[in-house]
Amino acid sequence: MKTKLFMAFALLFIGSVSLAQGTLQSADTVLNNAYAKAAKENKKVILIFHASWCGWCKKMEASLNDPSCKKMFDDHYVTAYLDVLENPGKENLQNPRAMDVLKKYNAATAGLPFWLILDAKGNTLADSEMKPAGAATAKPEDNVGCPTEENEVVYFTKVLKATSNLSDEDLAVIHKRFLLNKPVPQKAVKTSSK
């Protein structure tokens, strides 16, 4: 009896996981919902391309949702995520047509996370590519992804200032929070030789 009950729960669980994995919204649906909400609430859209395996993507999401600055982002932006570039066998985690959108922005090789700031009509206002002065096109290494270094965080906060009404005080809080993502250098361990 226990075996039959266990099998019934296992099948139910597998079925619900399969159903959940098969119901990811298409990129078009995610974007249209974000644009509609942004238009209704007079906000901009932060579109973030990420993947389940991407540690920096998780840091970016954690930073945006950190209690110290979440309200600041929520008051000025609608945040939308599109899952792309999943490992083989995990393609079911990707939003349908999300790669097409990433390619549209010439960012298929930029690395993750890759983000854009868009207006409510889908026009690009800024992106995560910190191009060198005078450069017309970006290279993959120009993507700041989840900003951590001082120059990356300065770039990010300048983008936020240009695309929102965030105050200088708000931007200082965001700046401080994103610098917390900077990897801590490992101290060299001294070993003694005998």
XYZ file of N, CA and C in Angstrom, residues 23-176:
462
model
N 5.146 25.479 -19.313
C 4.295 26.655 -19.334
C 5.072 27.959 -19.215
N 6.346 27.954 -19.552
C 7.103 29.203 -19.524
C 6.513 30.173 -20.532
N 6.434 31.411 -20.151
C 5.900 32.416 -21.061
C 6.898 32.680 -22.182
N 6.381 32.976 -23.341
C 7.253 33.333 -24.457
C 7.862 34.702 -24.183
N 8.972 34.990 -24.843
C 9.618 36.289 -24.700
C 8.646 37.408 -25.049
N 7.841 37.187 -26.091
C 6.876 38.212 -26.512
C 5.875 38.510 -25.394
N 5.394 37.471 -24.727
C 4.436 37.668 -23.637
C 5.079 38.403 -22.477
N 6.291 37.996 -22.101
C 7.006 38.661 -20.999
C 7.189 40.138 -21.316
N 7.645 40.432 -22.527
C 7.899 41.825 -22.906
C 6.604 42.629 -22.993
N 5.583 42.085 -23.622
C 4.319 42.814 -23.747
C 3.709 43.110 -22.383
N 3.792 42.160 -21.454
C 3.295 42.399 -20.093
C 4.099 43.499 -19.400
N 5.422 43.474 -19.573
C 6.286 44.486 -18.957
C 5.999 45.870 -19.547
N 5.854 45.951 -20.869
C 5.571 47.241 -21.512
C 4.224 47.794 -21.060
N 3.226 46.927 -20.979
C 1.895 47.373 -20.553
C 1.928 47.908 -19.123
N 2.603 47.192 -18.251
C 2.704 47.638 -16.855
C 3.494 48.938 -16.757
N 4.591 49.037 -17.519
C 5.404 50.258 -17.500
C 4.594 51.453 -18.005
N 3.820 51.266 -19.051
C 2.992 52.357 -19.582
C 1.943 52.788 -18.562
N 1.294 51.808 -17.946
C 0.244 52.099 -16.963
C 0.805 52.829 -15.743
N 2.033 52.443 -15.311
C 2.611 52.992 -14.088
C 3.648 54.083 -14.355
N 3.805 54.490 -15.622
C 4.761 55.529 -16.000
C 6.185 55.185 -15.530
N 6.624 53.979 -15.905
C 7.941 53.483 -15.518
C 8.712 53.055 -16.752
N 9.974 52.722 -16.548
C 10.807 52.112 -17.580
C 10.881 50.615 -17.282
N 11.430 49.863 -18.227
C 11.585 48.415 -18.079
C 13.069 48.087 -17.970
N 13.422 47.298 -16.978
C 14.753 46.694 -16.933
C 14.558 45.259 -17.406
N 15.114 44.951 -18.553
C 15.040 43.600 -19.101
C 16.381 42.927 -18.841
N 16.336 41.797 -18.133
C 17.558 41.080 -17.770
C 17.526 39.690 -18.392
N 18.549 39.393 -19.174
C 18.744 38.053 -19.717
C 19.602 37.291 -18.724
N 19.153 36.112 -18.333
C 19.876 35.322 -17.332
C 19.703 33.837 -17.612
N 20.359 33.016 -16.779
C 20.265 31.560 -16.889
C 20.360 30.962 -15.491
N 19.832 29.771 -15.336
C 19.797 29.121 -14.023
C 21.187 28.828 -13.472
N 22.175 28.606 -14.342
C 23.527 28.246 -13.921
C 24.392 29.464 -13.606
N 23.904 30.657 -13.890
C 24.713 31.880 -13.852
C 24.744 32.497 -12.452
N 25.876 32.373 -11.790
C 26.041 32.942 -10.454
C 25.915 34.462 -10.431
N 26.466 35.127 -11.449
C 26.367 36.591 -11.509
C 24.932 37.039 -11.743
N 24.162 36.222 -12.444
C 22.737 36.536 -12.638
C 22.015 36.523 -11.292
N 22.344 35.548 -10.471
C 21.730 35.445 -9.148
C 22.132 36.642 -8.280
N 23.397 37.094 -8.402
C 23.847 38.265 -7.645
C 23.115 39.524 -8.109
N 22.896 39.630 -9.415
C 22.176 40.790 -9.954
C 20.754 40.817 -9.411
N 20.085 39.683 -9.461
C 18.715 39.601 -8.964
C 18.659 39.891 -7.461
N 19.609 39.340 -6.711
C 19.650 39.585 -5.261
C 19.882 41.063 -4.962
N 20.715 41.709 -5.756
C 20.993 43.135 -5.544
C 19.757 43.978 -5.822
N 19.070 43.698 -6.919
C 17.857 44.446 -7.251
C 16.772 44.247 -6.202
N 16.749 43.067 -5.580
C 15.723 42.738 -4.588
C 16.167 42.959 -3.156
N 17.380 43.466 -2.962
C 17.873 43.739 -1.613
C 16.958 44.781 -0.950
N 16.571 44.556 0.303
C 15.675 45.504 0.976
C 16.186 46.947 0.993
N 17.497 47.133 0.901
C 18.039 48.499 0.928
C 17.689 49.297 -0.324
N 17.406 48.603 -1.443
C 17.135 49.353 -2.671
C 15.982 48.800 -3.518
N 15.334 47.743 -3.094
C 14.241 47.150 -3.883
C 13.144 48.162 -4.201
N 12.705 48.927 -3.209
C 11.635 49.902 -3.422
C 12.046 50.948 -4.447
N 13.313 51.314 -4.452
C 13.801 52.302 -5.415
C 13.635 51.783 -6.839
N 14.012 50.530 -7.049
C 13.843 49.934 -8.382
C 12.361 49.768 -8.702
N 11.593 49.255 -7.759
C 10.163 49.015 -7.996
C 9.393 50.307 -8.290
N 9.823 51.418 -7.696
C 9.131 52.693 -7.916
C 9.414 53.281 -9.296
N 10.491 52.856 -9.942
C 10.893 53.480 -11.205
C 10.948 52.517 -12.391
N 10.983 51.217 -12.105
C 11.166 50.245 -13.181
C 10.247 49.040 -13.008
N 9.920 48.439 -14.132
C 9.311 47.118 -14.171
C 10.458 46.190 -14.561
N 10.746 45.213 -13.737
C 11.847 44.297 -14.024
C 11.298 43.035 -14.667
N 11.885 42.687 -15.811
C 11.475 41.491 -16.543
C 12.708 40.638 -16.805
N 12.537 39.330 -16.726
C 13.636 38.387 -16.933
C 13.324 37.471 -18.103
N 14.340 37.213 -18.911
C 14.242 36.213 -19.963
C 15.378 35.229 -19.780
N 15.043 33.958 -19.710
C 16.023 32.907 -19.512
C 16.548 32.439 -20.866
N 17.880 32.440 -21.003
C 18.551 32.069 -22.256
C 19.797 31.239 -21.948
N 20.382 30.680 -22.968
C 21.698 30.030 -22.899
C 21.813 28.959 -21.817
N 20.753 28.204 -21.625
C 20.808 27.122 -20.643
C 21.708 25.994 -21.146
N 22.213 25.211 -20.241
C 23.060 24.073 -20.587
C 22.261 23.023 -21.356
N 22.958 22.212 -22.170
C 22.262 21.141 -22.896
C 21.462 20.259 -21.926
N 20.253 19.965 -22.332
C 19.364 19.172 -21.488
C 18.482 20.028 -20.598
N 18.777 21.311 -20.492
C 17.980 22.214 -19.651
C 17.308 23.305 -20.486
N 17.246 23.089 -21.776
C 16.650 24.081 -22.665
C 15.209 24.392 -22.293
N 14.548 23.472 -21.604
C 13.163 23.690 -21.189
C 13.038 24.830 -20.178
N 14.156 25.296 -19.629
C 14.133 26.413 -18.689
C 14.160 27.764 -19.398
N 14.369 27.760 -20.705
C 14.453 28.992 -21.476
C 13.064 29.468 -21.881
N 12.887 30.772 -21.881
C 11.648 31.335 -22.415
C 11.670 31.167 -23.934
N 10.596 30.632 -24.505
C 10.532 30.522 -25.961
C 10.784 31.886 -26.622
N 11.591 31.891 -27.635
C 11.980 33.064 -28.429
C 12.882 34.059 -27.694
N 13.333 33.744 -26.494
C 14.208 34.667 -25.761
C 15.551 34.847 -26.468
N 16.074 33.777 -27.061
C 17.345 33.905 -27.796
C 17.185 34.839 -28.985
N 16.029 34.819 -29.624
C 15.788 35.738 -30.739
C 15.868 37.193 -30.260
N 15.335 37.451 -29.085
C 15.369 38.805 -28.533
C 16.803 39.176 -28.182
N 17.545 38.263 -27.573
C 18.939 38.536 -27.228
C 19.743 38.846 -28.496
N 19.519 38.080 -29.554
C 20.204 38.318 -30.831
C 19.797 39.655 -31.439
N 18.549 40.034 -31.260
C 18.066 41.321 -31.778
C 18.913 42.466 -31.230
N 19.368 42.325 -29.996
C 20.179 43.358 -29.366
C 21.684 43.100 -29.532
N 22.027 42.209 -30.473
C 23.437 41.884 -30.760
C 24.208 41.504 -29.503
N 23.585 40.737 -28.625
C 24.191 40.406 -27.340
C 24.334 38.901 -27.115
N 24.246 38.110 -28.173
C 24.311 36.657 -28.008
C 25.660 36.197 -27.466
N 26.704 36.994 -27.636
C 28.025 36.612 -27.124
C 28.496 37.543 -25.998
N 27.599 38.378 -25.492
C 27.978 39.377 -24.493
C 28.222 38.795 -23.110
N 27.701 37.621 -22.833
C 27.795 37.064 -21.486
C 26.558 37.422 -20.687
N 26.402 36.738 -19.566
C 25.234 36.942 -18.711
C 25.654 37.399 -17.328
N 24.825 38.173 -16.660
C 23.588 38.738 -17.165
C 23.866 39.849 -18.175
N 22.923 40.019 -19.073
C 22.928 41.153 -20.003
C 21.625 41.879 -19.761
N 21.682 43.198 -19.589
C 20.463 43.941 -19.286
C 20.300 45.138 -20.205
N 19.045 45.540 -20.337
C 18.676 46.718 -21.117
C 17.686 47.539 -20.304
N 17.703 48.838 -20.536
C 16.652 49.707 -20.021
C 15.845 50.115 -21.252
N 14.544 49.860 -21.194
C 13.644 50.136 -22.315
C 12.515 51.052 -21.853
N 11.983 51.829 -22.788
C 10.793 52.594 -22.435
C 9.565 51.705 -22.620
N 8.397 52.241 -22.336
C 7.168 51.437 -22.378
C 6.774 51.027 -23.797
N 7.452 51.572 -24.794
C 7.187 51.185 -26.180
C 8.249 50.219 -26.705
N 9.208 49.864 -25.842
C 10.239 48.922 -26.240
C 11.472 49.547 -26.858
N 11.567 50.875 -26.815
C 12.757 51.542 -27.338
C 13.905 51.428 -26.344
N 15.089 51.133 -26.846
C 16.261 50.979 -25.989
C 16.760 52.339 -25.522
N 16.893 52.482 -24.207
C 17.434 53.703 -23.614
C 18.889 53.506 -23.192
N 19.232 52.283 -22.796
C 20.593 51.975 -22.362
C 20.744 50.463 -22.281
N 21.989 50.018 -22.184
C 22.246 48.585 -21.994
C 23.481 48.401 -21.133
N 23.813 47.154 -20.884
C 24.907 46.839 -19.967
C 26.280 46.847 -20.628
N 26.352 47.352 -21.849
C 27.640 47.415 -22.537
C 28.295 48.768 -22.298
N 29.364 48.751 -21.544
C 30.125 49.955 -21.233
C 31.226 50.076 -22.297
N 30.834 50.646 -23.438
C 31.751 50.747 -24.566
C 32.856 51.757 -24.261
N 34.081 51.461 -24.699
C 35.150 52.455 -24.547
C 34.803 53.719 -25.338
N 35.311 54.846 -24.917
C 35.044 56.115 -25.593
C 35.385 55.999 -27.077
N 34.456 56.421 -27.910
C 34.665 56.412 -29.350
C 34.353 55.098 -30.043
N 34.081 54.044 -29.293
C 33.786 52.745 -29.906
C 32.345 52.728 -30.405
N 32.164 52.304 -31.642
C 30.822 52.231 -32.222
C 30.105 50.943 -31.831
N 30.866 49.878 -31.692
C 30.273 48.597 -31.331
C 30.947 48.072 -30.065
N 30.242 47.182 -29.405
C 30.763 46.617 -28.156
C 31.389 45.262 -28.407
N 32.299 44.911 -27.530
C 32.906 43.581 -27.507
C 32.319 42.854 -26.295
N 32.396 41.526 -26.281
C 31.837 40.802 -25.125
C 32.379 41.301 -23.781
N 33.622 41.694 -23.727
C 34.194 42.148 -22.455
C 33.669 43.519 -22.011
N 32.904 44.197 -22.862
C 32.326 45.488 -22.494
C 31.051 45.347 -21.667
N 30.503 44.134 -21.563
C 29.287 43.909 -20.789
C 29.618 43.945 -19.298
N 29.018 44.875 -18.563
C 29.269 44.940 -17.121
C 28.487 43.877 -16.367
N 27.467 43.282 -17.018
C 26.688 42.236 -16.347
C 26.157 42.723 -15.017
N 26.510 42.034 -13.961
C 26.196 42.491 -12.607
C 27.346 43.399 -12.185
N 27.128 44.706 -12.132
C 28.226 45.625 -11.821
C 28.824 45.351 -10.445
N 30.153 45.297 -10.388
C 30.842 45.060 -9.116
C 32.031 46.000 -8.921
N 32.750 46.246 -9.985
C 33.909 47.141 -9.903
C 33.430 48.586 -9.871
N 34.204 49.463 -9.283
C 33.817 50.866 -9.131
C 33.363 51.478 -10.460
N 34.149 51.291 -11.527
C 33.790 51.905 -12.810
C 32.494 51.315 -13.375
N 32.242 50.029 -13.131
C 31.005 49.393 -13.591
C 29.791 49.927 -12.828
N 29.956 50.086 -11.520
C 28.849 50.572 -10.694
C 28.566 52.041 -11.020
N 29.614 52.817 -11.277
C 29.423 54.216 -11.687
C 28.639 54.257 -13.000
N 29.013 53.400 -13.956
C 28.285 53.336 -15.227
C 26.813 52.986 -14.982
N 26.571 51.972 -14.171
C 25.203 51.526 -13.882
C 24.381 52.646 -13.253
N 24.939 53.338 -12.273
C 24.182 54.403 -11.607
C 23.965 55.595 -12.541
N 24.897 55.851 -13.463
C 24.674 56.906 -14.466
C 23.504 56.531 -15.377
N 23.431 55.259 -15.759
C 22.309 54.783 -16.576
C 21.004 54.951 -15.808
N 21.004 54.591 -14.540
C 19.792 54.734 -13.726
C 19.390 56.198 -13.596
N 20.371 57.067 -13.394
C 20.077 58.504 -13.265
C 19.457 59.042 -14.558
N 19.971 58.588 -15.700
C 19.488 59.068 -16.992
C 18.116 58.515 -17.360
N 17.706 57.413 -16.736
C 16.451 56.756 -17.137
C 15.383 56.763 -16.044
N 15.609 57.525 -14.984
C 14.637 57.548 -13.887
C 14.721 58.881 -13.158
N 13.891 59.003 -12.138
C 13.932 60.173 -11.258
C 14.547 59.813 -9.913
N 15.399 58.782 -9.885
C 16.056 58.416 -8.632
C 16.899 59.589 -8.143
N 16.841 59.836 -6.847
C 17.622 60.935 -6.265
C 19.080 60.530 -6.137
N 19.931 61.506 -5.922
C 21.347 61.215 -5.706
C 21.550 60.345 -4.472
N 20.703 60.549 -3.467
C 20.784 59.728 -2.252
C 20.417 58.274 -2.566
N 19.369 58.085 -3.375
C 18.983 56.728 -3.781
C 20.105 56.066 -4.568
N 20.679 56.808 -5.497
C 21.763 56.267 -6.324
C 22.971 55.897 -5.483
N 23.234 56.668 -4.425
C 24.358 56.350 -3.524
C 24.101 55.027 -2.800
N 22.856 54.786 -2.408
C 22.494 53.520 -1.748
C 22.684 52.359 -2.730
N 22.199 52.529 -3.948
C 22.343 51.489 -4.976
C 23.809 51.237 -5.270
N 24.573 52.306 -5.390
C 26.015 52.203 -5.635
C 26.683 51.345 -4.549
N 26.390 51.690 -3.312
C 26.979 50.957 -2.183
C 26.582 49.489 -2.211
